[in-house]
Coordinates of C-alpha atoms and ligand atoms in Angstrom, one line a residue:
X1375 CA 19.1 -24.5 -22.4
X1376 CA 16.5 -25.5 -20.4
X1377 CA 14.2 -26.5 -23.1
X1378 CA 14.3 -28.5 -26.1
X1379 CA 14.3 -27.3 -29.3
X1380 CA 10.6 -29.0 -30.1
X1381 CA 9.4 -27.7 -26.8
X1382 CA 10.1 -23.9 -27.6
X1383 CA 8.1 -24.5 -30.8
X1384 CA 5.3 -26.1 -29.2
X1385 CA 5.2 -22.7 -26.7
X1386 CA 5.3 -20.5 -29.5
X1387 CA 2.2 -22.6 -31.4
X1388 CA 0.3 -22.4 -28.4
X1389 CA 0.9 -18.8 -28.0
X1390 CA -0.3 -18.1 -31.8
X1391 CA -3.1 -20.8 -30.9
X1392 CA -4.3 -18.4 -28.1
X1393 CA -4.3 -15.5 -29.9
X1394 CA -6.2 -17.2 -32.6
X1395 CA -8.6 -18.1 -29.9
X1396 CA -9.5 -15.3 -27.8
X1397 CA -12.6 -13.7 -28.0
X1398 CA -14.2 -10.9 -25.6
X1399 CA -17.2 -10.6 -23.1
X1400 CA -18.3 -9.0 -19.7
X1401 CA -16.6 -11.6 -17.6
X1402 CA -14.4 -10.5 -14.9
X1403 CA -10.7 -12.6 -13.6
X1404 CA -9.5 -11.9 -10.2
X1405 CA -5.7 -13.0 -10.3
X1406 CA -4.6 -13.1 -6.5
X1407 CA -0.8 -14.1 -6.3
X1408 CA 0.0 -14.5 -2.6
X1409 CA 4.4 -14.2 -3.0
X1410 CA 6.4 -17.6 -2.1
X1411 CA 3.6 -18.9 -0.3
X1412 CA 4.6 -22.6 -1.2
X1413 CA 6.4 -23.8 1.7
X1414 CA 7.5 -26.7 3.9
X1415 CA 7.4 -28.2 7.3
X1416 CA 9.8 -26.6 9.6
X1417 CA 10.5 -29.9 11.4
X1418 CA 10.5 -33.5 10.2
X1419 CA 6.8 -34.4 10.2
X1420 CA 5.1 -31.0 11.0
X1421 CA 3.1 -29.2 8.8
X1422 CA 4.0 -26.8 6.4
X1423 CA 3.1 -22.9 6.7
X1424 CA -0.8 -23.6 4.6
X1425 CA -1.3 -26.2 6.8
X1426 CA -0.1 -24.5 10.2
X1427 CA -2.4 -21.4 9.6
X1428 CA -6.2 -21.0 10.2
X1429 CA -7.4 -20.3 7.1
X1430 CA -11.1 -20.8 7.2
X1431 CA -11.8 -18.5 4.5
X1432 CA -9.6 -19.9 2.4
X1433 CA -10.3 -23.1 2.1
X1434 CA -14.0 -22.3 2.2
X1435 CA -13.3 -20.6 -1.2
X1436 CA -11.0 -23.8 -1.8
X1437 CA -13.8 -26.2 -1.2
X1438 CA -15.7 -24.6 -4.2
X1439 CA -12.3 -24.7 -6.5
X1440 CA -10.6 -26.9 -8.6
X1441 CA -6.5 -27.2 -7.3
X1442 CA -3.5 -28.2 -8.3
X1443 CA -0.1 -27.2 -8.6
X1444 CA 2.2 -25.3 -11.4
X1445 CA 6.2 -25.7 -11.9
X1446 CA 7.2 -21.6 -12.1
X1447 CA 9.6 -22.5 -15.0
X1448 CA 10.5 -26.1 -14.6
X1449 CA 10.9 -29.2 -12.2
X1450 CA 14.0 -28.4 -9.7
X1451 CA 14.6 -24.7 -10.8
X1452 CA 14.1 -22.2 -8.0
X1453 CA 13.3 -18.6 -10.0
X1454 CA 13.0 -14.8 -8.8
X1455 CA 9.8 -13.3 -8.9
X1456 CA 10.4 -11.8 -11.9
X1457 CA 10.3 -14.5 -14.3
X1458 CA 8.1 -16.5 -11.7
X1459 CA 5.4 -13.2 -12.4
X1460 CA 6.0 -13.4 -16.1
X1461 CA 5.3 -16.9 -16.1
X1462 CA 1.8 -16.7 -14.3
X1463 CA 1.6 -13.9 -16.6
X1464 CA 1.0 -16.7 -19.5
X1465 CA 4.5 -15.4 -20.9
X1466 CA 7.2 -18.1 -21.3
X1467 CA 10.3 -16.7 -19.1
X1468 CA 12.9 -18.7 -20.9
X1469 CA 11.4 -16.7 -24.3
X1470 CA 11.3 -13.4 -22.4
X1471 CA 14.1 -12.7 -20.9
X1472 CA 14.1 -9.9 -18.2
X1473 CA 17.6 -8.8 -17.4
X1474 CA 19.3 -8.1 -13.7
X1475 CA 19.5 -4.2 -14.9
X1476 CA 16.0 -4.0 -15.6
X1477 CA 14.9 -5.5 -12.6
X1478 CA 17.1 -3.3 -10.8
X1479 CA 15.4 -0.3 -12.0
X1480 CA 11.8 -2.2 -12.0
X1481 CA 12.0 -2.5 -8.6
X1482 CA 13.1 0.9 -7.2
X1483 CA 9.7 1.8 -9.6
X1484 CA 12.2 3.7 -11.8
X1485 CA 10.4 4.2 -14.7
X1486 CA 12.2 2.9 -18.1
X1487 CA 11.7 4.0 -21.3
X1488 CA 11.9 1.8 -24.3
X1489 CA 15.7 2.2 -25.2
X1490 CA 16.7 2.8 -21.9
X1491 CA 20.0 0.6 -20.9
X1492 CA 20.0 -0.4 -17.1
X1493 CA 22.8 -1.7 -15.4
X1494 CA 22.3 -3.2 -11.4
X1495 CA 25.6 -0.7 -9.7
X1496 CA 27.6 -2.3 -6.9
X1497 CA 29.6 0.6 -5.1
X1498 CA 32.6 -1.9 -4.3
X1499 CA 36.5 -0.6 -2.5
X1500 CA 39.0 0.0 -4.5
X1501 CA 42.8 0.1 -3.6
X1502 CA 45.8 2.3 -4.4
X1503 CA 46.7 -0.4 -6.9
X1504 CA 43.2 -0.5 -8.7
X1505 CA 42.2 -3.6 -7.0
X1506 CA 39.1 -4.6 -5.3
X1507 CA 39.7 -5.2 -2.1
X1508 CA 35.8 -5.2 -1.4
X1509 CA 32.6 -6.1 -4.1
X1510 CA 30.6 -4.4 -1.2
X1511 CA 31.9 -1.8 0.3
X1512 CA 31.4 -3.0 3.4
X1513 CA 27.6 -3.3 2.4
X1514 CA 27.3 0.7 3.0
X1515 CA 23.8 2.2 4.4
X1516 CA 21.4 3.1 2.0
X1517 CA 21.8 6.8 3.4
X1518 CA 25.4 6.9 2.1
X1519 CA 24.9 5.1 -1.0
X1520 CA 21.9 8.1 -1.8
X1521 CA 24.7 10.6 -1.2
X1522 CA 26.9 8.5 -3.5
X1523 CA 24.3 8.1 -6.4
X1524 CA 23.7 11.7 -6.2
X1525 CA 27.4 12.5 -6.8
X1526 CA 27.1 10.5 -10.3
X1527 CA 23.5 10.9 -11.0
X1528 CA 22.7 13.6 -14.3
X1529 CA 26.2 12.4 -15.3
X1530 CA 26.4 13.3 -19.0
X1531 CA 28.7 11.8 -22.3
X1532 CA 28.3 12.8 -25.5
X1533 CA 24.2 12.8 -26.0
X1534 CA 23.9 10.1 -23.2
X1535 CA 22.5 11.1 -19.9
X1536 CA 23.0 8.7 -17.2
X1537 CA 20.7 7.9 -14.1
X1538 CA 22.1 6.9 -10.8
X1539 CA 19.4 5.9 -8.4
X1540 CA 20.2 4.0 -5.3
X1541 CA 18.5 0.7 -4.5
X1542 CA 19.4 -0.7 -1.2
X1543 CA 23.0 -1.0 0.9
X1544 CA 25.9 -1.2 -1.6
X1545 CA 23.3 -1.7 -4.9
X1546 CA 22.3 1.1 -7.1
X1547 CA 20.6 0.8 -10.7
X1548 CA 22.4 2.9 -13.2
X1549 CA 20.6 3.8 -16.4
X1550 CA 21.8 4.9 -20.2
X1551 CA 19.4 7.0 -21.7
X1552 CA 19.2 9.0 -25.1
X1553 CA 20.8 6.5 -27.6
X1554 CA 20.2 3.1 -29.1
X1555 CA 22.1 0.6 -27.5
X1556 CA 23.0 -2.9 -27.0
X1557 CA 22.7 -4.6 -24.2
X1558 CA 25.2 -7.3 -25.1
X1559 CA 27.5 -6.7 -22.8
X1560 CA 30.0 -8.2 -20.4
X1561 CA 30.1 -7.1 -16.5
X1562 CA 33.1 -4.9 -15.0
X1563 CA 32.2 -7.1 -11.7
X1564 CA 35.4 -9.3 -11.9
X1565 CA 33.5 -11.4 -8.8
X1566 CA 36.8 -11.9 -7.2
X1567 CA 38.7 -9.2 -5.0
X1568 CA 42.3 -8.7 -5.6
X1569 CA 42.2 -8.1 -8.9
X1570 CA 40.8 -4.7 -11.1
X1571 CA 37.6 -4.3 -12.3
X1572 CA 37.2 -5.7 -16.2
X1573 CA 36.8 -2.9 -18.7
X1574 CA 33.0 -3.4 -19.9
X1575 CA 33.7 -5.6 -23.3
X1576 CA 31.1 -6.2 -26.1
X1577 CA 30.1 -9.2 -26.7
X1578 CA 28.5 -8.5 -29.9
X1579 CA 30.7 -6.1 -32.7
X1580 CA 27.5 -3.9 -32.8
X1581 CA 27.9 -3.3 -28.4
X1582 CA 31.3 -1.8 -29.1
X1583 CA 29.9 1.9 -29.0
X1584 CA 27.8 0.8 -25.4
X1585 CA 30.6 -1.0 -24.3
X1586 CA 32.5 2.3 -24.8
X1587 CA 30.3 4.3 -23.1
X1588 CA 30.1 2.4 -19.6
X1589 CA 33.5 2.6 -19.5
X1590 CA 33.3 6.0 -19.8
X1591 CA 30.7 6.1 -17.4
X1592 CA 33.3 3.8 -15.1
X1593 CA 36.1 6.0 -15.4
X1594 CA 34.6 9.2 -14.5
X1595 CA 32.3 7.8 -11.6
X1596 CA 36.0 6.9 -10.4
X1597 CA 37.2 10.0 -10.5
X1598 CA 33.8 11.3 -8.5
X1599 CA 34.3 8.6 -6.1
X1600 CA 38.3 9.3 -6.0
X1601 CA 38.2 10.8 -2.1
X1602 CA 35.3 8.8 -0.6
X1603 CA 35.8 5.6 1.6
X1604 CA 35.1 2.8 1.6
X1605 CA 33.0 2.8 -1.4
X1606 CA 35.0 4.3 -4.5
X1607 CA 34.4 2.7 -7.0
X1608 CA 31.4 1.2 -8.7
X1609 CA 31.6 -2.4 -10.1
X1610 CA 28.7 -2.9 -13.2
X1611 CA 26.7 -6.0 -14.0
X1612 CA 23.3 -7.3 -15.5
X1613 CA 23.5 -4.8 -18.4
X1614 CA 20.2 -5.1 -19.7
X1615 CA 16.9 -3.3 -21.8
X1616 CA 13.0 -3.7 -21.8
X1617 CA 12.1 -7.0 -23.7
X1618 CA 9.7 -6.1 -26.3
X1619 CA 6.5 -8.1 -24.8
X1620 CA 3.4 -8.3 -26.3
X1621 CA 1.1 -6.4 -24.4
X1622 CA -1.6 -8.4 -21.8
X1623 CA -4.6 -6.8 -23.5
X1624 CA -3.2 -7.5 -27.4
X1625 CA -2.5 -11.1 -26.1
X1626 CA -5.7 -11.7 -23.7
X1627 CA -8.0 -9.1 -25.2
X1628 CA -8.5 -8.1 -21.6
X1629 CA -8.0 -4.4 -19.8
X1630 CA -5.9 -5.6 -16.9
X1631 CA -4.7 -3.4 -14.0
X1632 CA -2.6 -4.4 -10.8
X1633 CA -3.2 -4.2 -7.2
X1634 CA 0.1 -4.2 -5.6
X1635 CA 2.2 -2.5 -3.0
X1636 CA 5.8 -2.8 -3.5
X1637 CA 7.6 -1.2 -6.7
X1638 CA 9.1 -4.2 -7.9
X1639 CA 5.4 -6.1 -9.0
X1640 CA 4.0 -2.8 -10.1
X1641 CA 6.9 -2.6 -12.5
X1642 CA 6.4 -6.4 -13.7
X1643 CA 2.9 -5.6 -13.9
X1644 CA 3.6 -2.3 -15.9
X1645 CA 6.1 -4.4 -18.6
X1646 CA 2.9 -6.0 -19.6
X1647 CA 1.1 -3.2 -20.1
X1648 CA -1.3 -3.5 -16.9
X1649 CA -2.7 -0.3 -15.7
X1650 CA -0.6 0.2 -12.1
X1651 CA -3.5 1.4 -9.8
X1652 CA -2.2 3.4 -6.7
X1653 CA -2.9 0.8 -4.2
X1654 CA -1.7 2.4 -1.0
X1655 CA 0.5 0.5 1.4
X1656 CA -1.6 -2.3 3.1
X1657 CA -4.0 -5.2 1.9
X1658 CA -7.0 -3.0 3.6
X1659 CA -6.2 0.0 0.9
X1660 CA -5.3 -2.7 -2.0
X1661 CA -8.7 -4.0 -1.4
X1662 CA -10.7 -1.2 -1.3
X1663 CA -8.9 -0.3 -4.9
X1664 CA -9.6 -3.3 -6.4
X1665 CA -13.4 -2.6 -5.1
X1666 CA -13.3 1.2 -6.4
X1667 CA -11.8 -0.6 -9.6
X1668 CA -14.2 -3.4 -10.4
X1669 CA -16.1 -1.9 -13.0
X1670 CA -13.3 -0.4 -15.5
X1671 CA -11.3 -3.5 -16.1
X1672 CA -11.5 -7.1 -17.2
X1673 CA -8.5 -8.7 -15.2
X1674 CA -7.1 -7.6 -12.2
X1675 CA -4.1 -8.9 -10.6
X1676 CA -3.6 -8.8 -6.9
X1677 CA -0.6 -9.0 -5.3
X1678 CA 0.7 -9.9 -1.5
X1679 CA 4.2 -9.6 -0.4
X1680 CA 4.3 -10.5 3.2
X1681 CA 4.3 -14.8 2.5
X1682 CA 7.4 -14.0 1.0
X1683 CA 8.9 -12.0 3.5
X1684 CA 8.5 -13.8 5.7
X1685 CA 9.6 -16.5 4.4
X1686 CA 12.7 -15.3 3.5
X1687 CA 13.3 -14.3 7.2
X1688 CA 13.1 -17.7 8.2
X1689 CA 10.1 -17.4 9.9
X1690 CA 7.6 -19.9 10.4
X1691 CA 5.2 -18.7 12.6
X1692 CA 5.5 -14.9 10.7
X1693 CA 4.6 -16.7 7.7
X1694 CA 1.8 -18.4 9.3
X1695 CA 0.3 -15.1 10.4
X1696 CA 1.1 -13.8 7.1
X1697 CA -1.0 -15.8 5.5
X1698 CA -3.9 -15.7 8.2
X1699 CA -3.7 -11.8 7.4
X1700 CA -4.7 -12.8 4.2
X1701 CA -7.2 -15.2 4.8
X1702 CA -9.7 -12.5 7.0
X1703 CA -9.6 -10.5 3.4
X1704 CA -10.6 -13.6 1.5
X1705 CA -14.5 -12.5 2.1
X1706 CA -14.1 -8.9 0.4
X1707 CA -12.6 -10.6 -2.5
X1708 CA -15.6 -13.4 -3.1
X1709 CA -18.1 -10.3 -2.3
X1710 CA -17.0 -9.2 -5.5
X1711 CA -18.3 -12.2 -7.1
X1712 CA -15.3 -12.3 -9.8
X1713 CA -16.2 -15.0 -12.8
X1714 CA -13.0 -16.6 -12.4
X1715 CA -10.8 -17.0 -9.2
X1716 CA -7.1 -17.8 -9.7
X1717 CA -5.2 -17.2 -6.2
X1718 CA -1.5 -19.1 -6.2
X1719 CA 2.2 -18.1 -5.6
X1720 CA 4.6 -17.0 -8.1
X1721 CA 7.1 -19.6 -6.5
X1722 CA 7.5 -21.3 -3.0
X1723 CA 8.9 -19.6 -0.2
X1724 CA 9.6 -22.2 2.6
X1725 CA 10.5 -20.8 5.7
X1726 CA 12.7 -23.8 6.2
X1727 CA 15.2 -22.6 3.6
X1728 CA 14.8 -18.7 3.9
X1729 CA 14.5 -18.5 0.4
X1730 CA 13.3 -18.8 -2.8
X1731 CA 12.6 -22.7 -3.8
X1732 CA 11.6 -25.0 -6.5
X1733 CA 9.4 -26.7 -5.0
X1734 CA 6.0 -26.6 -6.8
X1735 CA 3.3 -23.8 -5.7
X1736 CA -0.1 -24.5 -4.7
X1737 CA -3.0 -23.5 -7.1
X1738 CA -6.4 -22.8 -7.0
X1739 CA -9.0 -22.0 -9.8
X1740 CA -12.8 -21.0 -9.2
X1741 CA -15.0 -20.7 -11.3
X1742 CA -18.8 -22.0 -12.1
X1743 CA -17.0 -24.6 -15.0
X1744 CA -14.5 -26.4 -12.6
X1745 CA -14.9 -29.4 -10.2
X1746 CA -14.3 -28.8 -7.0
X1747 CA -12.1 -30.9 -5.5
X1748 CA -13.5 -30.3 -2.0
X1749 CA -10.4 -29.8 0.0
X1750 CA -8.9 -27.3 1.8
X1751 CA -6.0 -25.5 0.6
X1752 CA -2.4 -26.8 0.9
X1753 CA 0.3 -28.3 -1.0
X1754 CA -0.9 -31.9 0.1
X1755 CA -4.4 -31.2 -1.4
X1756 CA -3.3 -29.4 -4.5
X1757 CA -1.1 -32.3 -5.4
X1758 CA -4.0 -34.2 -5.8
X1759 CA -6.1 -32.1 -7.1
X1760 CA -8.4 -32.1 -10.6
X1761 CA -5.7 -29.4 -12.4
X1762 CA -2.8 -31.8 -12.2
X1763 CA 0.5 -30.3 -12.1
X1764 CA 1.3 -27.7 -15.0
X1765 CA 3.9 -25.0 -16.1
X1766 CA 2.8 -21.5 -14.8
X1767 CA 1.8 -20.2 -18.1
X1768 CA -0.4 -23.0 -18.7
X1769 CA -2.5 -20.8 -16.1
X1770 CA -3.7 -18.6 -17.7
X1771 CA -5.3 -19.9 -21.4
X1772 CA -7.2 -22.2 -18.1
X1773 CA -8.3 -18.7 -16.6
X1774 CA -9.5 -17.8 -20.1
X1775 CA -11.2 -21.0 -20.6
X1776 CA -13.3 -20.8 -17.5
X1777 CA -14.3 -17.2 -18.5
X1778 CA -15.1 -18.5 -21.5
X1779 CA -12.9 -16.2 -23.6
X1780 CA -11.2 -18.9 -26.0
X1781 CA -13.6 -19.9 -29.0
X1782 CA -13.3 -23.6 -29.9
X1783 CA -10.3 -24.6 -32.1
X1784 CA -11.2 -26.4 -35.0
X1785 CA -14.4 -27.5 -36.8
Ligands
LIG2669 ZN1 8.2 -13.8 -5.5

């Protein structure tokens, strides 16, 4: 555990506080999450990716904002952008667990239904002897694992229908639907080769019955698979269902929607009950929706992908023209004259490590109640910045504030 035990409570008051607290008006909160855009300098004593780029617009919105920084989930842990969303989202991810199988499905769009069980799928070599000589198949195009899903997709046992849709190379998500299940379950993935895959075991008495059926599910995708090489066989993990989250407008008493291009944020964005706005497939279309939108929704959270990419390539100078790309729309966004400004990462992204980090992500919160802190905006800046350093959900109830949406608590 991650937390103490007094520290979950104190979450959990502050979450009943808030409810307590929130009242409604006109304002309107633009929530702009550029993806991993926390970075660091590629070399010893350069500049990180913020402070590379020419962002004039930027820090001219900067300049008029309060900064800081926010810890995704805690000092020194690096997350995935699902709890790292969740978090921003003002819901604690260590409280609200989303599960591998759900992201899996979340992020092919795959829409899930309430007692919907999703696995993630690995299509992984087998041997003559029942071994697995491979947890990847030789990472297999997504072209033959489509082909490979199809053969087990529509699969059907007892009352259960199961879903086979491929996600990228050698990953598919698999999905139970048409029962109540548990999701307390062990992976077949033995994450070794040379040995079998597990049997799916329960790790509840009350899983036995969804235990029972993934195996089931195993042992006839083997016999579908039973000619094809090099994937046949399918290795399961992640077994997971929707957490049951309070929605974003029972919690915030806000009508939110989302402004994002890749299926993966429009399904975070959709667990909280956000209305997913077909956005189109660039930052010129995402604008113009959140423009077209402005006037049927209280929140709206805006999402850019490509300072994460990039990243993750390990590419400095992409990532600095990443986030110029961003900075020319900066203008269109203030044109809408939002009440409240929040435009952050949902984790750091250095190119230096091509991944995911824990280093703390650069914030920055407009509004006509804050005190501008006059700099321009970069990780050097927002560590010294008026809003401290904070946890992620800590961000929004100070969004609410500056809308002023939270009555005063206490006499
Ligand atoms: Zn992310």
């Amino acid at each position: 555990m991650l937390v103490s035990h007094l520290e979950d409570r104190e979450v959990a008051l502050y979450d009943d506080l808030l409810e307590r607290l929130v009242k409604k008006n006109s304002s309107k909160i633009l929530l702009v999450i550029l993806d991993g855009v926390g970075g660091l300098p590629f070399h010893p004593g350069g500049g990180t990716e913020l402070e590379e780029a020419s962002t004039a617009e930027l820090d001219k919105l900067a300049r008029t904002s309060a900064l800081g920084l926010h810890d995704p989930i805690a000092p020194g842990i690096t997350p995935g952008s699902g709890p790292a969303h969740l978090g921003v989202f003002g819901y604690d991810p260590l409280r609200w667990d989303i599960g591998r199988g759900v992201l899996a499905a979340l992020g092919i769009g795959f829409d899930l239904e309430k007692d919907d069980l999703a696995a993630r799928g690995n299509f992984a070599t087998m041997d003559d002897a029942g071994n697995i000589t491979d947890r990847r198949a030789g990472r297999i195009s997504s072209e033959t694992n489509a082909e490979l899903s199809a053969l087990l997709n529509g699969m059907k046992i007892g009352d259960v229908d199961v879903i086979v849709k491929t996600v990228k190379e050698h990953r598919a998500a698999v999905i139970f639907r048409g029962g109540q299940f548990s999701d307390n379950l062990a992976d077949s993935d033995p994450q070794v080769t040379g040995v079998p895959a597990k049997r799916v075991e329960p790790l509840e008495p009350g899983a036995k019955a969804s235990a029972d059926l993934a195996n089931a599910f195993a042992e006839e995708a083997n016999r579908r698979l039973a000619d094809r090489s090099p994937a046949n066989t399918i290795l399961l993990r992640g077994f997971a269902r929707l957490p049951d989250i309070p929605s974003f407008e029972s919690r915030y008493g806000m009508k939110a929607c989302a402004v994002a291009t890749y299926p993966m944020y429009k399904g975070l964005a959709r667990l909280v009950g956000m209305d997913v706005l077909d956005a189109g497939e660039s930052l010129d279309t995402q604008v113009e929706t959140l423009r077209k939108a402005w006037g049927d929704y209280d929140f709206f959270f805006l999402h850019y992908k490509y300072t994460d990419s990039r990243g993750e390539d390990g590419d400095f100078g992409a990532k600095v023209r990443a986030i110029e790309d961003f900075d020319r729309r900066v203008p269109d966004l203030v044109a809408l004259e939002p009440d409240v400004v929040v435009l952050t990462g949902d984790h750091s992204t250095p190119s230096a490590l091509k991944s995911h980090s824990w280093h703390p992500v650069p914030l920055l919160l407009r509004s006509r109640y804050v005190i501008p802190d006059l700099m321009d905006f970069n990780e050097k800046n927002c560590s010294r910045g008026n809003l401290g350093r904070m946890r992620a959900l800590e961000i929004m109830p100070l969004a609410m504030a500056n809308a002023l949406r939270l009555e005063k608590y206490g006499a």
